Amino acid sequence: MHTSDVATTDLPDDLFDDSPLPGATFPESVRRLLRRYTVFSGRASRSEYWWAALFYLLVEVGAGVVAAVVAGVTGSLAGSDSTAFGWAMGIVIGLAALAWLLLLIPGISLAVRRMHDVNLSGWLLLLCLVPGLVLVGIVFMMLPSDPAGARFDRAVPIPPLDEE
């Protein structure tokens, strides 16, 4: 079946919808985060942003727990063999770093869309790179929505690709 045979209502709305999702739930926020991982246009509501931030925290805490378990198990099994322990910890830390890298671009795009919802340019997030100004980024994320932020929405939605 070609996508031209499918009604436009069957297409994933969240991929083409640039409007914020006020009152987003945790699953909705994570789904939009992962589906719109390279979309820098449009807006994201406060709830969408903070639920995604909780998701990031849970992923990192989960990676820490796995690292602690692997360290404990490997340490008790390897005994005095520090090479096995080093390899096991290297793999676990590598996987945690990979998870962080995989979530980096989606997190930046979500933060840019959150800035758009506040009617600010996403480029202002570069202020967070200046030592001591990280709190400015947190304040930006806590600001209420501004309807004038609709200026950052796409004028024309991207049409779906035909699968042939």
Coordinates of N, CA and C in Angstrom, one line a residue:
M1 N 0.8 -1.2 0.0 CA 0.0 0.0 0.0 C 0.9 1.2 0.0
H2 N 0.7 2.1 -0.9 CA 1.4 3.4 -1.0 C 0.9 4.4 0.0
T3 N 1.7 5.3 0.4 CA 1.3 6.3 1.4 C 0.3 7.2 0.7
S4 N 0.3 7.3 -0.6 CA -0.7 8.1 -1.3 C -2.1 7.5 -1.1
D5 N -2.2 6.2 -0.9 CA -3.5 5.5 -0.7 C -4.0 5.7 0.7
V6 N -3.2 6.2 1.6 CA -3.6 6.3 3.0 C -4.1 7.7 3.2
A7 N -5.1 7.8 4.0 CA -5.7 9.2 4.3 C -4.7 9.9 5.2
T8 N -4.7 11.2 5.1 CA -3.7 12.0 5.9 C -4.0 11.9 7.4
T9 N -5.2 11.5 7.7 CA -5.5 11.3 9.2 C -4.8 10.1 9.7
D10 N -4.3 9.2 8.9 CA -3.6 8.0 9.3 C -2.1 8.2 9.6
L11 N -1.6 9.4 9.2 CA -0.2 9.7 9.4 C 0.0 10.1 10.8
P12 N 1.2 9.9 11.3 CA 1.5 10.3 12.7 C 1.5 11.8 12.9
D13 N 0.5 12.2 13.6 CA 0.3 13.7 13.7 C 1.4 14.4 14.4
D14 N 2.0 13.7 15.4 CA 3.0 14.4 16.2 C 4.3 14.7 15.4
L15 N 4.5 14.0 14.3 CA 5.7 14.2 13.5 C 5.5 15.5 12.7
F16 N 4.3 15.9 12.3 CA 4.1 17.1 11.5 C 3.5 18.2 12.3
D17 N 3.1 18.0 13.5 CA 2.4 19.0 14.3 C 3.5 19.8 15.1
D18 N 3.5 21.1 14.8 CA 4.5 21.9 15.4 C 4.0 22.6 16.7
S19 N 2.7 22.4 17.0 CA 2.2 23.0 18.2 C 2.6 22.3 19.5
P20 N 2.7 23.0 20.6 CA 3.1 22.4 21.8 C 2.0 21.4 22.3
L21 N 2.3 20.6 23.2 CA 1.4 19.6 23.8 C 1.2 19.9 25.3
P22 N 0.3 20.8 25.6 CA 0.1 21.2 27.0 C -0.5 20.0 27.7
G23 N -0.1 19.8 29.0 CA -0.6 18.7 29.8 C -0.2 17.3 29.3
A24 N 1.0 17.3 28.6 CA 1.5 16.0 28.1 C 1.7 15.0 29.2
T25 N 1.5 13.8 29.0 CA 1.8 12.7 30.0 C 3.2 12.2 29.7
F26 N 3.7 11.4 30.6 CA 5.1 10.9 30.5 C 5.2 10.1 29.2
P27 N 4.3 9.1 28.9 CA 4.5 8.3 27.6 C 4.4 9.2 26.4
E28 N 3.5 10.2 26.4 CA 3.4 11.1 25.2 C 4.6 11.9 25.0
S29 N 5.2 12.4 26.1 CA 6.4 13.2 26.0 C 7.6 12.4 25.5
V30 N 7.8 11.2 26.0 CA 8.9 10.3 25.6 C 8.7 9.9 24.1
R31 N 7.5 9.6 23.7 CA 7.2 9.3 22.3 C 7.5 10.4 21.4
R32 N 7.1 11.6 21.8 CA 7.4 12.8 20.9 C 8.9 13.1 20.9
L33 N 9.5 12.9 22.0 CA 11.0 13.1 22.1 C 11.7 12.2 21.1
L34 N 11.3 11.0 21.1 CA 12.0 10.0 20.3 C 11.6 10.1 18.8
R35 N 10.4 10.5 18.5 CA 9.9 10.5 17.1 C 10.3 11.8 16.5
R36 N 10.5 12.9 17.2 CA 10.8 14.2 16.7 C 12.3 14.6 17.0
Y37 N 13.2 13.6 17.0 CA 14.5 13.8 17.6 C 15.4 14.8 16.8
T38 N 15.0 15.0 15.5 CA 15.8 16.0 14.7 C 15.0 17.2 14.3
V39 N 13.8 17.4 14.9 CA 13.0 18.5 14.5 C 13.3 19.7 15.4
F40 N 13.8 20.7 14.8 CA 14.2 21.9 15.6 C 13.2 23.0 15.4
S41 N 12.2 22.8 14.5 CA 11.2 23.9 14.4 C 10.0 23.5 15.3
G42 N 9.1 24.4 15.5 CA 7.9 24.1 16.3 C 8.2 24.4 17.8
R43 N 7.3 23.9 18.6 CA 7.3 24.3 20.0 C 7.1 23.0 20.9
A44 N 7.5 23.1 22.1 CA 7.3 22.1 23.1 C 6.8 22.7 24.4
S45 N 5.8 22.1 25.0 CA 5.2 22.7 26.3 C 6.2 22.3 27.4
R46 N 5.9 23.0 28.6 CA 6.7 22.7 29.8 C 6.5 21.3 30.2
S47 N 5.3 20.8 30.2 CA 5.1 19.4 30.6 C 5.9 18.4 29.7
E48 N 5.8 18.7 28.4 CA 6.6 17.8 27.5 C 8.1 17.9 27.8
Y49 N 8.6 19.0 28.1 CA 10.0 19.2 28.4 C 10.4 18.5 29.7
W50 N 9.6 18.7 30.7 CA 10.0 18.2 32.0 C 9.8 16.7 32.2
W51 N 8.8 16.1 31.5 CA 8.6 14.7 31.5 C 9.8 14.1 30.7
A52 N 10.3 14.7 29.7 CA 11.4 14.2 28.9 C 12.7 14.3 29.8
A53 N 12.8 15.3 30.6 CA 13.9 15.5 31.5 C 13.9 14.3 32.6
L54 N 12.7 14.0 33.0 CA 12.6 12.8 33.9 C 13.1 11.5 33.3
F55 N 12.7 11.4 32.0 CA 13.1 10.2 31.2 C 14.6 10.1 31.2
Y56 N 15.3 11.3 30.9 CA 16.8 11.3 30.8 C 17.3 10.9 32.2
L57 N 16.8 11.4 33.3 CA 17.2 11.1 34.6 C 17.1 9.6 34.9
L58 N 16.0 9.0 34.5 CA 15.7 7.6 34.7 C 16.7 6.7 33.9
V59 N 17.0 7.2 32.7 CA 18.0 6.4 31.9 C 19.4 6.5 32.5
E60 N 19.8 7.6 33.0 CA 21.1 7.8 33.6 C 21.2 7.0 34.9
V61 N 20.1 7.1 35.7 CA 20.1 6.4 37.0 C 20.1 4.9 36.7
G62 N 19.4 4.4 35.7 CA 19.4 3.0 35.3 C 20.8 2.6 34.9
A63 N 21.5 3.4 34.1 CA 22.8 3.0 33.7 C 23.7 3.0 34.9
G64 N 23.5 3.9 35.9 CA 24.4 3.8 37.1 C 24.1 2.6 37.9
V65 N 22.8 2.1 38.0 CA 22.5 0.9 38.8 C 23.1 -0.3 38.1
V66 N 23.0 -0.3 36.7 CA 23.6 -1.4 36.0 C 25.1 -1.5 36.2
A67 N 25.8 -0.3 36.2 CA 27.2 -0.2 36.4 C 27.6 -0.7 37.8
A68 N 26.8 -0.3 38.8 CA 27.0 -0.8 40.2 C 26.9 -2.3 40.3
V69 N 25.8 -2.9 39.7 CA 25.6 -4.3 39.8 C 26.7 -5.0 39.1
V70 N 27.1 -4.6 37.9 CA 28.2 -5.2 37.1 C 29.5 -5.1 37.9
A71 N 29.7 -4.0 38.5 CA 31.0 -3.8 39.3 C 31.0 -4.8 40.5
G72 N 29.8 -4.9 41.2 CA 29.7 -5.9 42.3 C 29.9 -7.3 41.9
V73 N 29.2 -7.7 40.8 CA 29.3 -9.1 40.4 C 30.7 -9.4 39.8
T74 N 31.2 -8.5 39.0 CA 32.5 -8.7 38.4 C 33.6 -8.7 39.5
G75 N 33.5 -7.8 40.4 CA 34.5 -7.7 41.5 C 34.5 -9.0 42.3
S76 N 33.3 -9.6 42.6 CA 33.2 -10.8 43.4 C 33.7 -12.0 42.6
L77 N 33.4 -12.0 41.3 CA 33.8 -13.2 40.5 C 35.2 -13.1 40.1
A78 N 35.7 -11.9 39.8 CA 37.1 -11.8 39.3 C 38.1 -11.9 40.5
G79 N 37.7 -11.6 41.7 CA 38.6 -11.6 42.8 C 39.7 -10.6 42.6
S80 N 40.9 -11.1 42.5 CA 42.1 -10.2 42.3 C 42.4 -9.9 40.9
D81 N 41.6 -10.5 39.9 CA 41.9 -10.2 38.5 C 41.3 -8.8 38.1
S82 N 42.1 -7.8 38.2 CA 41.7 -6.5 37.9 C 41.4 -6.3 36.4
T83 N 42.0 -7.1 35.6 CA 41.8 -6.9 34.1 C 40.3 -7.2 33.7
A84 N 39.8 -8.3 34.3 CA 38.4 -8.6 34.0 C 37.4 -7.6 34.5
F85 N 37.7 -7.1 35.7 CA 36.9 -6.0 36.2 C 37.0 -4.7 35.4
G86 N 38.2 -4.4 34.9 CA 38.4 -3.2 34.1 C 37.6 -3.4 32.8
W87 N 37.7 -4.5 32.2 CA 37.0 -4.7 30.9 C 35.5 -4.6 31.1
A88 N 35.0 -5.2 32.1 CA 33.5 -5.2 32.4 C 33.0 -3.8 32.7
M89 N 33.8 -3.0 33.5 CA 33.4 -1.7 33.7 C 33.6 -0.8 32.5
G90 N 34.6 -1.0 31.7 CA 34.7 -0.3 30.5 C 33.6 -0.5 29.5
I91 N 33.1 -1.7 29.4 CA 31.9 -2.0 28.6 C 30.7 -1.3 29.1
V92 N 30.4 -1.4 30.4 CA 29.3 -0.7 31.0 C 29.3 0.8 30.9
I93 N 30.5 1.4 31.1 CA 30.6 2.8 31.0 C 30.5 3.2 29.5
G94 N 31.0 2.4 28.6 CA 30.8 2.7 27.2 C 29.4 2.6 26.8
L95 N 28.6 1.7 27.3 CA 27.2 1.6 26.9 C 26.4 2.8 27.5
A96 N 26.8 3.2 28.7 CA 26.1 4.4 29.3 C 26.5 5.7 28.5
A97 N 27.7 5.8 28.1 CA 28.1 6.9 27.2 C 27.4 6.9 25.9
L98 N 27.2 5.7 25.3 CA 26.4 5.6 24.1 C 25.0 6.0 24.2
A99 N 24.4 5.6 25.4 CA 23.0 6.0 25.6 C 22.9 7.5 25.8
W100 N 23.9 8.1 26.4 CA 23.9 9.6 26.6 C 24.1 10.3 25.2
L101 N 25.0 9.8 24.4 CA 25.2 10.3 23.0 C 23.9 10.2 22.2
L102 N 23.2 9.0 22.3 CA 22.0 8.8 21.5 C 20.9 9.8 21.9
L103 N 20.9 10.2 23.1 CA 19.8 11.1 23.6 C 20.3 12.6 23.6
L104 N 21.5 12.9 23.1 CA 22.0 14.2 23.1 C 21.2 15.1 22.1
I105 N 21.2 14.7 20.8 CA 20.5 15.4 19.8 C 19.0 15.6 20.1
P106 N 18.3 14.5 20.5 CA 16.9 14.7 20.8 C 16.7 15.7 22.0
G107 N 17.6 15.7 22.9 CA 17.5 16.6 24.1 C 17.7 18.1 23.6
I108 N 18.7 18.3 22.7 CA 18.9 19.6 22.2 C 17.7 20.1 21.4
S109 N 17.2 19.2 20.5 CA 16.1 19.7 19.7 C 14.8 20.0 20.6
L110 N 14.6 19.2 21.6 CA 13.5 19.5 22.5 C 13.7 20.8 23.3
A111 N 14.9 21.1 23.7 CA 15.2 22.3 24.4 C 15.0 23.5 23.4
V112 N 15.4 23.4 22.2 CA 15.2 24.4 21.2 C 13.7 24.7 21.0
R113 N 12.9 23.6 20.9 CA 11.4 23.7 20.7 C 10.8 24.3 22.0
R114 N 11.4 24.0 23.1 CA 10.8 24.7 24.4 C 11.1 26.2 24.4
M115 N 12.3 26.5 23.9 CA 12.6 28.0 23.8 C 11.7 28.7 22.8
H116 N 11.3 28.0 21.7 CA 10.4 28.5 20.7 C 9.0 28.8 21.4
D117 N 8.6 27.8 22.3 CA 7.3 28.0 22.9 C 7.3 29.2 23.8
V118 N 8.4 29.6 24.3 CA 8.5 30.8 25.2 C 8.7 32.1 24.3
N119 N 8.8 31.9 23.0 CA 9.0 32.9 22.0 C 10.4 33.5 22.1
L120 N 11.4 32.6 22.3 CA 12.8 33.0 22.3 C 13.5 32.1 21.2
S121 N 14.6 32.6 20.7 CA 15.4 31.9 19.8 C 16.1 30.7 20.5
G122 N 16.2 29.6 19.8 CA 16.9 28.5 20.4 C 18.4 28.7 20.5
W123 N 18.9 29.7 19.7 CA 20.3 30.1 19.8 C 20.7 30.6 21.2
L124 N 19.7 31.1 22.0 CA 20.0 31.5 23.3 C 20.5 30.4 24.3
L125 N 20.3 29.2 23.9 CA 20.7 28.1 24.7 C 22.3 28.0 24.7
L126 N 22.9 28.7 23.8 CA 24.4 28.7 23.8 C 24.9 29.4 25.0
L127 N 24.0 30.2 25.7 CA 24.4 30.9 26.9 C 24.8 29.8 28.0
C128 N 24.2 28.6 27.9 CA 24.4 27.6 28.9 C 25.9 27.1 28.8
L129 N 26.5 27.3 27.7 CA 27.9 26.9 27.6 C 28.9 27.8 28.3
V130 N 28.4 29.0 28.7 CA 29.3 29.9 29.5 C 29.2 29.5 30.9
P131 N 30.4 29.3 31.5 CA 30.4 28.8 32.9 C 29.6 29.8 33.8
G132 N 28.8 29.2 34.7 CA 27.9 29.9 35.6 C 26.6 30.3 35.1
L133 N 26.3 30.2 33.8 CA 25.1 30.6 33.2 C 24.1 29.4 32.9
V134 N 24.4 28.2 33.4 CA 23.6 27.1 33.2 C 22.2 27.3 33.8
L135 N 22.2 28.0 34.9 CA 20.9 28.3 35.6 C 20.0 29.2 34.7
V136 N 20.6 30.0 33.8 CA 19.8 30.7 32.8 C 18.9 29.8 32.0
G137 N 19.6 28.7 31.5 CA 18.8 27.7 30.7 C 17.7 27.1 31.5
I138 N 17.9 26.8 32.7 CA 16.8 26.2 33.6 C 15.7 27.2 33.7
V139 N 16.0 28.4 33.9 CA 15.0 29.5 34.0 C 14.2 29.6 32.7
F140 N 14.9 29.5 31.6 CA 14.2 29.6 30.3 C 13.2 28.4 30.2
M141 N 13.6 27.2 30.6 CA 12.7 26.1 30.5 C 11.5 26.2 31.4
M142 N 11.6 27.0 32.5 CA 10.5 27.1 33.4 C 9.5 28.2 33.0
L143 N 9.8 29.1 32.1 CA 9.0 30.2 31.7 C 7.7 29.7 31.1
P144 N 6.6 30.4 31.3 CA 5.3 30.0 30.7 C 5.3 30.1 29.2
S145 N 4.4 29.4 28.5 CA 4.2 29.5 27.1 C 3.8 30.9 26.7
D146 N 4.2 31.3 25.5 CA 3.8 32.6 24.9 C 3.2 32.3 23.5
P147 N 2.0 32.6 23.2 CA 1.3 32.3 22.0 C 2.1 32.9 20.8
A148 N 2.9 34.0 21.0 CA 3.7 34.5 19.9 C 4.7 33.6 19.4
G149 N 5.0 32.5 20.2 CA 6.0 31.5 19.8 C 5.6 30.8 18.5
A150 N 4.3 30.9 18.1 CA 3.9 30.2 16.9 C 4.7 30.7 15.7
R151 N 5.4 31.8 15.8 CA 6.2 32.2 14.6 C 7.3 31.3 14.3
F152 N 7.6 30.4 15.2 CA 8.7 29.4 15.0 C 8.1 28.1 14.3
D153 N 6.8 28.0 14.2 CA 6.2 26.8 13.5 C 6.5 26.9 12.0
R154 N 6.5 25.7 11.4 CA 6.7 25.6 10.0 C 5.5 26.2 9.3
A155 N 5.6 26.9 8.2 CA 4.5 27.4 7.5 C 3.8 26.3 6.7
V156 N 4.5 25.4 6.2 CA 3.9 24.3 5.4 C 4.5 23.0 6.0
P157 N 3.6 22.0 6.3 CA 4.1 20.8 6.8 C 4.9 20.0 5.8
I158 N 5.9 19.2 6.2 CA 6.7 18.4 5.4 C 5.8 17.3 4.9
P159 N 5.7 17.1 3.5 CA 4.9 16.0 3.0 C 5.6 14.6 3.3
P160 N 4.8 13.6 3.4 CA 5.4 12.3 3.7 C 6.1 11.8 2.4
L161 N 7.1 10.9 2.5 CA 7.8 10.3 1.4 C 7.0 9.2 0.9
D162 N 7.0 9.0 -0.4 CA 6.3 7.8 -1.0 C 7.2 6.6 -0.9
E163 N 6.7 5.5 -0.4 CA 7.4 4.3 -0.3 C 7.1 3.4 -1.6
E164 N 8.1 3.2 -2.4 CA 7.9 2.4 -3.6 C 9.0 1.3 -3.7

